[in-house]
CSV table of C-alpha atoms and ligand atoms in Angstrom, one decimal:
chain,number,residue,atom,x,y,z
S,1,MET,CA,-17.0,-8.8,17.0
S,2,ARG,CA,-19.6,-6.2,16.1
S,3,THR,CA,-19.5,-2.8,14.4
S,4,GLN,CA,-21.8,-0.5,12.5
S,5,VAL,CA,-19.9,-0.5,9.2
S,6,ALA,CA,-17.6,-3.4,8.1
S,7,ILE,CA,-15.2,-1.9,5.5
S,8,ILE,CA,-13.4,-4.4,3.2
S,9,GLY,CA,-10.0,-3.0,2.1
S,10,ALA,CA,-7.5,-0.5,3.5
S,11,GLY,CA,-6.8,1.3,0.3
S,12,PRO,CA,-7.6,5.0,-0.1
S,13,SER,CA,-11.4,4.3,-0.3
S,14,GLY,CA,-11.6,2.2,2.8
S,15,LEU,CA,-9.3,4.4,4.9
S,16,LEU,CA,-11.0,7.7,3.8
S,17,LEU,CA,-14.5,6.2,4.5
S,18,GLY,CA,-13.3,4.8,7.8
S,19,GLN,CA,-12.0,8.2,9.0
S,20,LEU,CA,-15.0,10.2,7.9
S,21,LEU,CA,-17.3,7.8,9.7
S,22,HIS,CA,-15.1,7.8,12.8
S,23,GLN,CA,-15.2,11.6,12.8
S,24,ALA,CA,-19.1,11.4,12.7
S,25,GLY,CA,-19.1,9.0,15.6
S,26,ILE,CA,-20.0,5.9,13.5
S,27,ASP,CA,-18.1,2.8,14.4
S,28,THR,CA,-16.1,0.8,11.7
S,29,VAL,CA,-13.8,-2.1,11.4
S,30,ILE,CA,-11.5,-2.4,8.3
S,31,LEU,CA,-10.6,-5.9,7.1
S,32,GLU,CA,-7.5,-5.9,4.8
S,33,ARG,CA,-6.1,-8.9,3.1
S,34,ARG,CA,-2.5,-7.7,3.0
S,35,SER,CA,-0.1,-6.5,5.7
S,36,ARG,CA,0.3,-2.9,6.6
S,37,ASP,CA,3.8,-2.8,5.0
S,38,TYR,CA,2.6,-4.3,1.8
S,39,VAL,CA,-0.2,-1.8,1.4
S,40,LEU,CA,2.3,1.0,2.1
S,41,ALA,CA,4.8,-0.3,-0.5
S,42,ARG,CA,2.4,-0.1,-3.4
S,43,ILE,CA,3.3,2.7,-5.9
S,44,ARG,CA,0.3,4.2,-7.5
S,45,ALA,CA,-1.4,7.5,-8.2
S,46,GLY,CA,0.2,10.9,-7.8
S,47,VAL,CA,-2.3,13.6,-8.8
S,48,LEU,CA,-5.0,14.8,-6.3
S,49,GLU,CA,-8.0,16.9,-7.2
S,50,GLN,CA,-9.0,19.8,-4.9
S,51,GLY,CA,-12.0,17.8,-3.8
S,52,THR,CA,-9.8,14.9,-2.6
S,53,VAL,CA,-7.5,17.4,-0.8
S,54,GLY,CA,-10.7,18.9,0.7
S,55,LEU,CA,-11.7,15.6,2.2
S,56,LEU,CA,-8.3,15.2,3.8
S,57,ASP,CA,-8.5,18.8,5.1
S,58,LYS,CA,-11.9,18.0,6.6
S,59,LEU,CA,-10.4,15.0,8.4
S,60,GLY,CA,-7.4,17.0,9.7
S,61,ALA,CA,-5.1,14.5,7.8
S,62,SER,CA,-3.6,17.0,5.4
S,63,ALA,CA,-0.7,18.7,7.3
S,64,ARG,CA,2.0,16.7,5.5
S,65,LEU,CA,0.2,17.0,2.2
S,66,HIS,CA,0.3,20.8,2.5
S,67,ALA,CA,3.9,20.8,3.6
S,68,GLU,CA,5.2,18.4,1.0
S,69,GLY,CA,2.7,18.3,-1.8
S,70,LEU,CA,3.3,20.3,-5.0
S,71,PRO,CA,0.4,22.4,-6.3
S,72,HIS,CA,0.4,22.4,-10.1
S,73,SER,CA,-1.4,25.0,-12.1
S,74,GLY,CA,-0.7,23.6,-15.5
S,75,VAL,CA,0.2,20.5,-17.6
S,76,ASP,CA,2.0,20.2,-20.9
S,77,LEU,CA,0.9,18.3,-23.9
S,78,LEU,CA,3.8,17.3,-26.2
S,79,PHE,CA,2.9,16.3,-29.8
S,80,GLY,CA,4.5,16.9,-33.2
S,81,GLY,CA,7.7,17.7,-31.4
S,82,GLN,CA,6.2,20.7,-29.6
S,83,ARG,CA,5.1,21.3,-26.0
S,84,HIS,CA,1.9,23.2,-25.4
S,85,ARG,CA,0.9,24.3,-21.9
S,86,ILE,CA,-2.7,23.9,-20.6
S,87,ALA,CA,-3.0,26.6,-18.0
S,88,LEU,CA,-5.3,24.8,-15.6
S,89,ASP,CA,-5.7,27.8,-13.2
S,90,ARG,CA,-6.5,30.4,-15.9
S,91,LEU,CA,-9.0,28.0,-17.7
S,92,THR,CA,-10.8,27.0,-14.5
S,93,GLY,CA,-11.1,30.2,-12.5
S,94,GLY,CA,-8.1,29.5,-10.3
S,95,LYS,CA,-8.2,25.7,-9.7
S,96,HIS,CA,-5.1,23.5,-9.5
S,97,VAL,CA,-4.1,19.8,-8.8
S,98,THR,CA,-1.7,18.6,-6.1
S,99,ILE,CA,1.1,16.2,-6.7
S,100,TYR,CA,1.2,13.9,-3.6
S,101,GLY,CA,1.8,10.2,-3.8
S,102,GLN,CA,-1.2,7.8,-3.0
S,103,THR,CA,1.3,5.9,-0.8
S,104,GLU,CA,1.8,9.1,1.3
S,105,MET,CA,-1.9,9.8,1.5
S,106,THR,CA,-2.5,6.1,2.6
S,107,ARG,CA,0.2,6.4,5.3
S,108,ASP,CA,-1.3,9.7,6.6
S,109,LEU,CA,-4.8,8.1,6.9
S,110,MET,CA,-3.4,4.9,8.5
S,111,ASP,CA,-1.4,6.9,11.0
S,112,GLN,CA,-4.5,9.0,11.9
S,113,ARG,CA,-6.6,5.9,12.3
S,114,GLU,CA,-4.1,4.2,14.5
S,115,ALA,CA,-3.7,7.3,16.7
S,116,GLN,CA,-7.5,7.5,17.1
S,117,GLY,CA,-7.8,3.8,18.1
S,118,GLY,CA,-9.6,2.8,14.9
S,119,ARG,CA,-9.7,-1.0,14.4
S,120,THR,CA,-8.0,-2.4,11.3
S,121,ILE,CA,-7.4,-6.2,10.9
S,122,PHE,CA,-4.5,-6.7,8.5
S,123,GLU,CA,-3.8,-10.1,6.8
S,124,ALA,CA,-7.5,-11.0,7.1
S,125,ASP,CA,-7.8,-14.0,4.7
S,126,ASP,CA,-10.8,-15.6,3.1
S,127,VAL,CA,-13.1,-12.7,3.7
S,128,VAL,CA,-16.7,-13.8,2.9
S,129,LEU,CA,-19.7,-11.5,2.9
S,130,HIS,CA,-23.0,-12.9,4.2
S,131,GLY,CA,-26.6,-11.7,4.4
S,132,PHE,CA,-26.3,-8.3,2.8
S,133,ASP,CA,-29.7,-8.8,1.1
S,134,GLY,CA,-31.3,-8.6,4.6
S,135,GLU,CA,-31.1,-6.5,7.7
S,136,ARG,CA,-28.3,-8.4,9.5
S,137,PRO,CA,-25.2,-8.7,7.3
S,138,TYR,CA,-22.0,-10.2,8.6
S,139,VAL,CA,-18.5,-11.0,7.4
S,140,THR,CA,-16.4,-14.0,8.1
S,141,TYR,CA,-12.6,-14.1,7.7
S,142,MET,CA,-9.5,-16.0,8.8
S,143,ALA,CA,-7.0,-14.3,11.1
S,144,GLU,CA,-4.1,-15.9,13.0
S,145,GLY,CA,-5.3,-19.3,12.1
S,146,SER,CA,-8.9,-19.1,13.2
S,147,CYS,CA,-12.2,-18.2,11.6
S,148,ARG,CA,-13.8,-15.1,12.9
S,149,ARG,CA,-17.1,-13.3,12.5
S,150,LEU,CA,-17.8,-9.6,12.2
S,151,ASP,CA,-21.5,-8.6,12.7
S,152,CYS,CA,-22.5,-5.2,11.2
S,153,GLU,CA,-25.3,-3.2,9.8
S,154,VAL,CA,-23.7,-2.2,6.5
S,155,ILE,CA,-20.8,-3.6,4.4
S,156,ALA,CA,-18.7,-1.1,2.4
S,157,GLY,CA,-16.9,-2.9,-0.4
S,158,CYS,CA,-13.7,-0.9,-0.8
S,159,ASP,CA,-11.5,-3.8,-1.9
S,160,GLY,CA,-10.4,-2.7,-5.3
S,161,TYR,CA,-10.9,-4.3,-8.7
S,162,HIS,CA,-9.8,-7.8,-7.7
S,163,GLY,CA,-11.7,-7.8,-4.4
S,164,VAL,CA,-14.3,-10.1,-3.0
S,165,SER,CA,-17.2,-7.6,-2.6
S,166,ARG,CA,-18.3,-7.1,-6.2
S,167,ALA,CA,-17.7,-10.8,-6.9
S,168,SER,CA,-20.1,-11.6,-4.0
S,169,VAL,CA,-23.1,-10.1,-5.9
S,170,PRO,CA,-25.0,-12.6,-8.1
S,171,ALA,CA,-24.0,-12.0,-11.8
S,172,GLY,CA,-27.6,-11.5,-12.7
S,173,ALA,CA,-27.9,-8.5,-10.3
S,174,ARG,CA,-25.2,-6.4,-11.9
S,175,GLN,CA,-24.3,-5.1,-15.3
S,176,ILE,CA,-20.7,-4.7,-16.5
S,177,PHE,CA,-19.5,-2.2,-19.0
S,178,GLU,CA,-15.9,-2.7,-20.1
S,179,ARG,CA,-13.1,-1.8,-22.6
S,180,VAL,CA,-9.7,-3.3,-22.5
S,181,TYR,CA,-7.0,-1.3,-24.3
S,182,PRO,CA,-4.5,-3.1,-26.5
S,183,PHE,CA,-1.5,-1.7,-24.6
S,184,GLY,CA,-0.1,-1.1,-21.1
S,185,TRP,CA,2.0,1.5,-19.2
S,186,LEU,CA,5.5,0.6,-18.1
S,187,GLY,CA,6.3,2.9,-15.1
S,188,LEU,CA,9.6,3.7,-13.6
S,189,LEU,CA,10.3,5.5,-10.3
S,190,ALA,CA,13.7,7.0,-9.7
S,191,GLU,CA,15.4,9.3,-7.2
S,192,VAL,CA,16.2,12.0,-9.8
S,193,PRO,CA,14.9,15.5,-10.2
S,194,PRO,CA,11.9,15.7,-12.7
S,195,VAL,CA,12.6,16.9,-16.2
S,196,SER,CA,10.0,19.7,-15.9
S,197,ASP,CA,8.2,21.6,-13.1
S,198,GLU,CA,4.9,20.3,-14.5
S,199,LEU,CA,3.6,17.0,-15.9
S,200,ILE,CA,4.2,16.3,-19.6
S,201,TYR,CA,1.7,14.1,-21.5
S,202,VAL,CA,3.4,12.9,-24.7
S,203,ARG,CA,1.9,11.6,-28.0
S,204,SER,CA,4.7,10.4,-30.3
S,205,GLN,CA,5.1,8.1,-33.3
S,206,ARG,CA,6.6,5.5,-30.9
S,207,GLY,CA,3.6,5.7,-28.5
S,208,PHE,CA,2.5,7.6,-25.4
S,209,ALA,CA,4.8,8.7,-22.6
S,210,LEU,CA,4.3,10.6,-19.4
S,211,CYS,CA,6.8,12.6,-17.3
S,212,SER,CA,5.5,12.9,-13.8
S,213,MET,CA,6.9,13.2,-10.3
S,214,ARG,CA,6.5,12.6,-6.6
S,215,SER,CA,8.7,15.5,-5.4
S,216,HIS,CA,11.4,17.8,-6.6
S,217,ALA,CA,13.8,14.9,-6.1
S,218,ARG,CA,11.8,11.9,-7.2
S,219,SER,CA,10.5,11.3,-10.7
S,220,ARG,CA,7.8,9.0,-12.1
S,221,TYR,CA,7.9,8.2,-15.8
S,222,TYR,CA,5.7,6.0,-18.0
S,223,VAL,CA,6.0,4.7,-21.6
S,224,GLN,CA,3.2,2.9,-23.5
S,225,CYS,CA,4.2,-0.7,-24.1
S,226,GLY,CA,2.7,-3.9,-25.6
S,227,LEU,CA,0.6,-6.2,-23.5
S,228,ASP,CA,3.0,-9.1,-24.1
S,229,GLU,CA,6.0,-7.1,-22.6
S,230,HIS,CA,7.6,-7.9,-19.2
S,231,ALA,CA,9.1,-5.3,-16.9
S,232,GLY,CA,12.1,-7.7,-16.4
S,233,ASP,CA,13.0,-7.3,-20.0
S,234,TRP,CA,13.4,-3.5,-19.6
S,235,SER,CA,16.8,-2.5,-18.2
S,236,ASP,CA,16.9,1.0,-16.8
S,237,GLN,CA,19.0,2.0,-19.8
S,238,ARG,CA,16.4,0.6,-22.3
S,239,PHE,CA,13.7,2.6,-20.5
S,240,TRP,CA,15.6,5.9,-20.5
S,241,ASP,CA,16.5,5.5,-24.2
S,242,GLU,CA,12.9,4.8,-25.1
S,243,LEU,CA,11.5,7.6,-23.1
S,244,ARG,CA,14.0,10.1,-24.7
S,245,ARG,CA,13.0,8.9,-28.2
S,246,ARG,CA,9.4,9.9,-27.4
S,247,LEU,CA,10.4,13.5,-26.3
S,248,ASP,CA,11.4,16.5,-28.2
S,249,PRO,CA,15.2,17.0,-28.4
S,250,ALA,CA,15.3,19.8,-25.8
S,251,THR,CA,13.2,17.9,-23.2
S,252,ALA,CA,15.1,14.6,-24.0
S,253,GLU,CA,18.4,16.4,-23.4
S,254,ALA,CA,17.1,17.7,-20.0
S,255,VAL,CA,16.1,14.3,-18.6
S,256,THR,CA,18.2,13.3,-15.6
S,257,THR,CA,18.5,9.5,-15.4
S,258,GLY,CA,19.4,7.3,-12.5
S,259,PRO,CA,18.8,3.8,-11.1
S,260,SER,CA,15.1,2.8,-10.8
S,261,ILE,CA,13.5,2.2,-7.4
S,262,GLU,CA,10.5,0.4,-9.0
S,263,LYS,CA,9.5,-0.7,-12.5
S,264,SER,CA,6.2,-2.3,-13.3
S,265,ILE,CA,3.6,-2.7,-16.1
S,266,ALA,CA,0.0,-1.8,-15.7
S,267,PRO,CA,-2.7,-2.8,-18.2
S,268,LEU,CA,-5.2,-0.2,-19.2
S,269,ARG,CA,-8.9,-0.7,-18.8
S,270,SER,CA,-12.2,1.1,-18.6
S,271,PHE,CA,-14.8,-0.7,-16.4
S,272,VAL,CA,-18.0,0.1,-14.6
S,273,ALA,CA,-20.2,-2.3,-12.6
S,274,GLU,CA,-23.8,-1.1,-12.0
S,275,PRO,CA,-25.4,-0.6,-9.6
S,276,MET,CA,-23.1,0.3,-6.7
S,277,ARG,CA,-25.5,-0.9,-4.1
S,278,PHE,CA,-27.0,-4.3,-3.3
S,279,GLY,CA,-29.2,-4.3,-0.2
S,280,ARG,CA,-26.8,-3.5,2.6
S,281,LEU,CA,-23.6,-3.8,0.5
S,282,PHE,CA,-22.2,-0.6,-1.0
S,283,LEU,CA,-19.2,-0.5,-3.5
S,284,ALA,CA,-16.8,2.4,-3.7
S,285,GLY,CA,-13.6,3.1,-5.7
S,286,ASP,CA,-11.9,0.5,-7.8
S,287,ALA,CA,-14.3,-2.2,-6.5
S,288,ALA,CA,-16.9,-0.6,-8.7
S,289,HIS,CA,-15.0,1.0,-11.6
S,290,ILE,CA,-11.6,1.3,-13.3
S,291,VAL,CA,-10.3,4.1,-15.5
S,292,PRO,CA,-7.2,4.1,-17.6
S,293,PRO,CA,-4.6,6.2,-15.7
S,294,THR,CA,-4.3,8.8,-18.5
S,295,GLY,CA,-6.7,11.3,-16.8
S,296,ALA,CA,-5.4,10.7,-13.3
S,297,LYS,CA,-8.9,10.0,-12.1
S,298,GLY,CA,-8.9,6.6,-10.3
S,299,LEU,CA,-8.0,7.7,-6.8
S,300,ASN,CA,-10.0,10.9,-7.1
S,301,LEU,CA,-13.1,8.9,-8.2
S,302,ALA,CA,-12.6,6.7,-5.1
S,303,ALA,CA,-12.6,9.9,-3.1
S,304,SER,CA,-15.9,11.2,-4.6
S,305,ASP,CA,-17.6,7.9,-4.1
S,306,VAL,CA,-16.6,7.9,-0.5
S,307,HIS,CA,-17.9,11.4,-0.1
S,308,TYR,CA,-21.3,10.3,-1.4
S,309,LEU,CA,-21.3,7.1,0.6
S,310,PHE,CA,-20.3,8.9,3.8
S,311,GLU,CA,-23.1,11.4,3.4
S,312,ALA,CA,-25.6,8.5,2.8
S,313,LEU,CA,-24.4,6.5,5.8
S,314,ARG,CA,-24.4,9.6,8.1
S,315,GLU,CA,-28.1,10.1,7.1
S,316,LEU,CA,-28.8,6.5,7.8
S,317,PHE,CA,-27.1,6.3,11.2
S,318,ILE,CA,-27.5,9.8,12.6
S,319,GLU,CA,-30.8,10.9,11.0
S,320,ASN,CA,-32.4,7.5,10.7
S,321,SER,CA,-33.2,8.1,7.0
S,322,GLU,CA,-32.7,5.7,4.1
S,323,ALA,CA,-33.1,8.4,1.5
S,324,GLY,CA,-29.3,8.9,1.2
S,325,ILE,CA,-28.5,5.2,0.8
S,326,ASP,CA,-31.3,4.8,-1.8
S,327,ALA,CA,-29.8,7.6,-3.9
S,328,TYR,CA,-26.1,6.6,-3.5
S,329,SER,CA,-25.6,4.5,-6.5
S,330,GLN,CA,-27.2,6.9,-8.9
S,331,LYS,CA,-25.4,9.9,-7.5
S,332,ALA,CA,-22.0,8.2,-7.6
S,333,LEU,CA,-22.5,6.7,-11.1
S,334,ALA,CA,-23.4,10.1,-12.6
S,335,ARG,CA,-19.9,11.4,-11.7
S,336,VAL,CA,-18.2,8.1,-12.4
S,337,TRP,CA,-19.4,8.1,-16.0
S,338,LYS,CA,-18.2,11.6,-16.7
S,339,ALA,CA,-14.7,10.6,-15.4
S,340,GLU,CA,-14.9,7.4,-17.5
S,341,ARG,CA,-15.6,9.5,-20.6
S,342,PHE,CA,-12.8,11.9,-19.9
S,343,SER,CA,-10.2,9.1,-19.2
S,344,TRP,CA,-11.3,7.2,-22.3
S,345,TRP,CA,-11.1,10.3,-24.5
S,346,LEU,CA,-7.7,11.4,-23.3
S,347,THR,CA,-6.4,7.8,-23.7
S,348,SER,CA,-7.8,7.6,-27.2
S,349,LEU,CA,-6.2,11.0,-28.1
S,350,MET,CA,-2.7,10.3,-26.8
S,351,HIS,CA,-1.9,6.7,-27.5
S,352,ARG,CA,-0.8,4.8,-30.5
S,353,PHE,CA,-3.3,2.0,-31.3
S,354,PRO,CA,-2.1,-1.1,-33.2
S,355,ASP,CA,-5.0,-1.0,-35.7
S,356,GLN,CA,-4.6,2.8,-36.3
S,357,GLY,CA,-4.3,3.6,-40.0
S,358,PRO,CA,-3.1,6.9,-41.6
S,359,PHE,CA,-6.6,8.4,-41.4
S,360,GLU,CA,-7.0,7.8,-37.6
S,361,GLN,CA,-3.5,9.2,-37.0
S,362,ARG,CA,-4.4,12.4,-38.9
S,363,MET,CA,-7.7,12.6,-36.9
S,364,GLN,CA,-5.6,12.5,-33.6
S,365,GLN,CA,-3.3,15.2,-34.9
S,366,ALA,CA,-6.2,17.4,-36.0
S,367,GLU,CA,-7.9,17.0,-32.7
S,368,LEU,CA,-4.7,17.9,-30.8
S,369,ASP,CA,-4.1,20.9,-33.1
S,370,TYR,CA,-7.6,22.1,-32.5
S,371,LEU,CA,-7.4,21.5,-28.8
S,372,VAL,CA,-4.4,23.7,-28.2
S,373,SER,CA,-5.7,26.5,-30.6
S,374,SER,CA,-9.0,26.8,-28.8
S,375,ASP,CA,-9.5,28.2,-25.3
S,376,HIS,CA,-12.9,26.5,-25.2
S,377,ALA,CA,-11.4,23.1,-26.0
S,378,MET,CA,-8.6,23.6,-23.5
S,379,ALA,CA,-11.1,24.7,-20.8
S,380,ALA,CA,-13.1,21.5,-21.3
S,381,LEU,CA,-9.9,19.4,-20.8
S,382,ALA,CA,-8.8,21.6,-17.8
S,383,GLU,CA,-12.2,21.5,-15.9
S,384,ASN,CA,-12.2,17.7,-16.2
S,385,TYR,CA,-8.5,17.4,-15.2
S,386,VAL,CA,-8.9,19.5,-12.1
S,387,GLY,CA,-12.0,17.5,-11.2
S,388,LEU,CA,-15.7,18.0,-11.8
S,389,PRO,CA,-17.6,19.3,-8.7
S,390,TYR,CA,-19.3,17.2,-6.1
H,1,RFL,P1,-7.2,-0.2,-3.9
H,1,RFL,O1,-6.2,0.9,-3.8
H,1,RFL,O2,-7.0,-1.2,-4.9
H,1,RFL,O3,-7.4,-0.8,-2.4
H,1,RFL,C1,-8.2,-1.9,-2.2
H,1,RFL,C2,-7.7,-2.6,-1.0
H,1,RFL,O4,-8.5,-3.8,-0.7
H,1,RFL,C3,-7.6,-4.9,-0.4
H,1,RFL,N1,-8.3,-6.1,-0.8
H,1,RFL,C4,-8.9,-6.9,0.1
H,1,RFL,N2,-9.1,-6.8,1.5
H,1,RFL,C5,-9.7,-7.8,2.1
H,1,RFL,N3,-10.3,-8.9,1.4
H,1,RFL,C6,-10.1,-9.0,0.1
H,1,RFL,N4,-10.6,-10.1,-0.5
H,1,RFL,C7,-9.4,-8.0,-0.6
H,1,RFL,N5,-9.1,-7.8,-1.9
H,1,RFL,C8,-8.4,-6.7,-2.0
H,1,RFL,C9,-6.4,-4.6,-1.2
H,1,RFL,O5,-5.2,-5.3,-0.7
H,1,RFL,C10,-6.2,-3.1,-1.1
H,1,RFL,O6,-5.5,-2.7,0.0
H,1,RFL,O7,-8.7,0.5,-4.2
H,1,RFL,P2,-9.3,1.9,-3.8
H,1,RFL,O8,-9.1,2.1,-2.3
H,1,RFL,O9,-10.7,1.9,-4.4
H,1,RFL,O10,-8.4,3.0,-4.5
H,1,RFL,C11,-8.3,3.1,-5.9
H,1,RFL,C12,-6.9,3.6,-6.3
H,1,RFL,O11,-5.9,2.9,-5.7
H,1,RFL,C13,-6.8,3.6,-7.8
H,1,RFL,O12,-7.9,4.1,-8.4
H,1,RFL,C14,-5.6,4.5,-8.3
H,1,RFL,O13,-4.4,4.0,-7.8
H,1,RFL,C15,-5.6,4.7,-9.8
H,1,RFL,N6,-4.4,5.4,-10.3
H,1,RFL,C16,-4.5,6.8,-10.3
H,1,RFL,N7,-5.5,7.5,-9.8
H,1,RFL,C17,-5.5,8.9,-9.7
H,1,RFL,O14,-6.5,9.4,-9.3
H,1,RFL,N8,-4.4,9.6,-10.2
H,1,RFL,C18,-3.3,9.0,-10.7
H,1,RFL,O15,-2.4,9.7,-11.0
H,1,RFL,C19,-3.3,7.6,-10.8
H,1,RFL,N9,-2.3,6.9,-11.4
H,1,RFL,C20,-3.3,4.8,-10.8
H,1,RFL,C21,-2.3,5.6,-11.4
H,1,RFL,C22,-3.2,3.4,-10.8
H,1,RFL,C23,-2.1,2.8,-11.3
H,1,RFL,N10,-2.1,1.3,-11.3
H,1,RFL,C24,-0.9,0.6,-10.9
H,1,RFL,C25,-3.3,0.6,-11.3
H,1,RFL,C26,-1.2,5.0,-11.9
H,1,RFL,C27,-1.1,3.6,-11.9
H,1,RFL,C28,0.1,3.0,-12.6
H,2,PHB,C1,1.6,9.4,-11.7
H,2,PHB,O1,2.4,10.3,-11.3
H,2,PHB,O2,1.7,8.2,-11.3
H,2,PHB,C2,0.6,9.7,-12.7
H,2,PHB,C3,0.3,11.1,-13.0
H,2,PHB,C4,-0.6,11.4,-13.9
H,2,PHB,C5,-1.4,10.4,-14.5
H,2,PHB,C6,-1.1,9.0,-14.2
H,2,PHB,C7,-0.2,8.7,-13.3
H,2,PHB,O3,-2.3,10.7,-15.4
């Protein structure tokens, strides 16, 4: 089989890139290790920046998002027993974020790709990348019991943090920057109305918590937990009790509980691999970088990478110019590092760290008190939260 761009991974990065290239008349094949159903069952992000929505608009894949997504013009910070609203719209000249599950966005993109006859090979095993340091790269994989070969001009590594693409680059050719946090997030999804119309980020003596949602009828909650904890040890009752203990009395009282649909623990990590290009291999999204989820940036960074990569590949294939692909890594990394900084900062501000003494706790309190007393400080948070321009 032959194509122009072999895309590894059918997550948001791979699907977005595939559709943008298709719209520009550039041929792609996506190789995905998992089944379609498996990919669509993963519960992940929920907050979309306007830039991400703009890409879906450009593709004509946003009808359901605009019908069902919830525009949010503010978020709450809860600390010291008090809720403080950050007015995203007022502080950013009218910008907002949209609550729409990553799962739904993935489904919309898959449906569009299928309707347009785009090729996606699900359950492609043992994907191996070859020859990307030269002009004729290709990918081999196992499907339906036989080994197949996909010839291409470019490989896009959109296969997430655990994928094969970044791992295919010789260690000496890339530099890794990493911080692993000494805690995780235990998340719970339930078919109950959210406690509040907007998200609440909580700093409490018992640790961080987040009240989020997928719709007016479906809530997503998180509590900070130890790295040695197991989701199986958390009954629904234990989760709801712990969440309530981290909230102020009025909010705790207003939480509607119900049986969980999903419960899982995610570790928190900051990670960047540089550069994002190796010859004819380009990394995008979680394959190149990870942020802790506190800033809601992971999916949105994947979208901005894809925007830069799409423009670079359009220049390569349509205008026959390599200027775009030469600049891709530098352009994408400039935005990645700003989102890394924001996610690290908000994580450091809102969580309880095991080695935190009384001094560090007072510093967190003082920074939060300052933040909500200063429009300048709140505006800095707001402009990062709604997403830096690209
Ligand atoms: P993905 O989504 O991991 O997709 C990669 C795809 O590649 C496939 N794959 C392979 N395919 C072929 N061969 C191989 N060897 C392969 N290895 C892997 C995988 O099966 C998969 O289908 O990466 P992508 O596309 O770069 O997208 C990144 C986002 O998924 C991620 O950044 C976000 O989910 C992060 N994130 C959030 N981001 C936000 O912007 N806002 C949020 O509110 C938000 N909340 C979150 C999050 C991530 C979380 N977890 C569980 C990590 C909340 C959580 C709890
Ligand atoms: C979510 O709804 O899953 C979510 C929202 C905001 C975050 C992280 C996760 O910062």
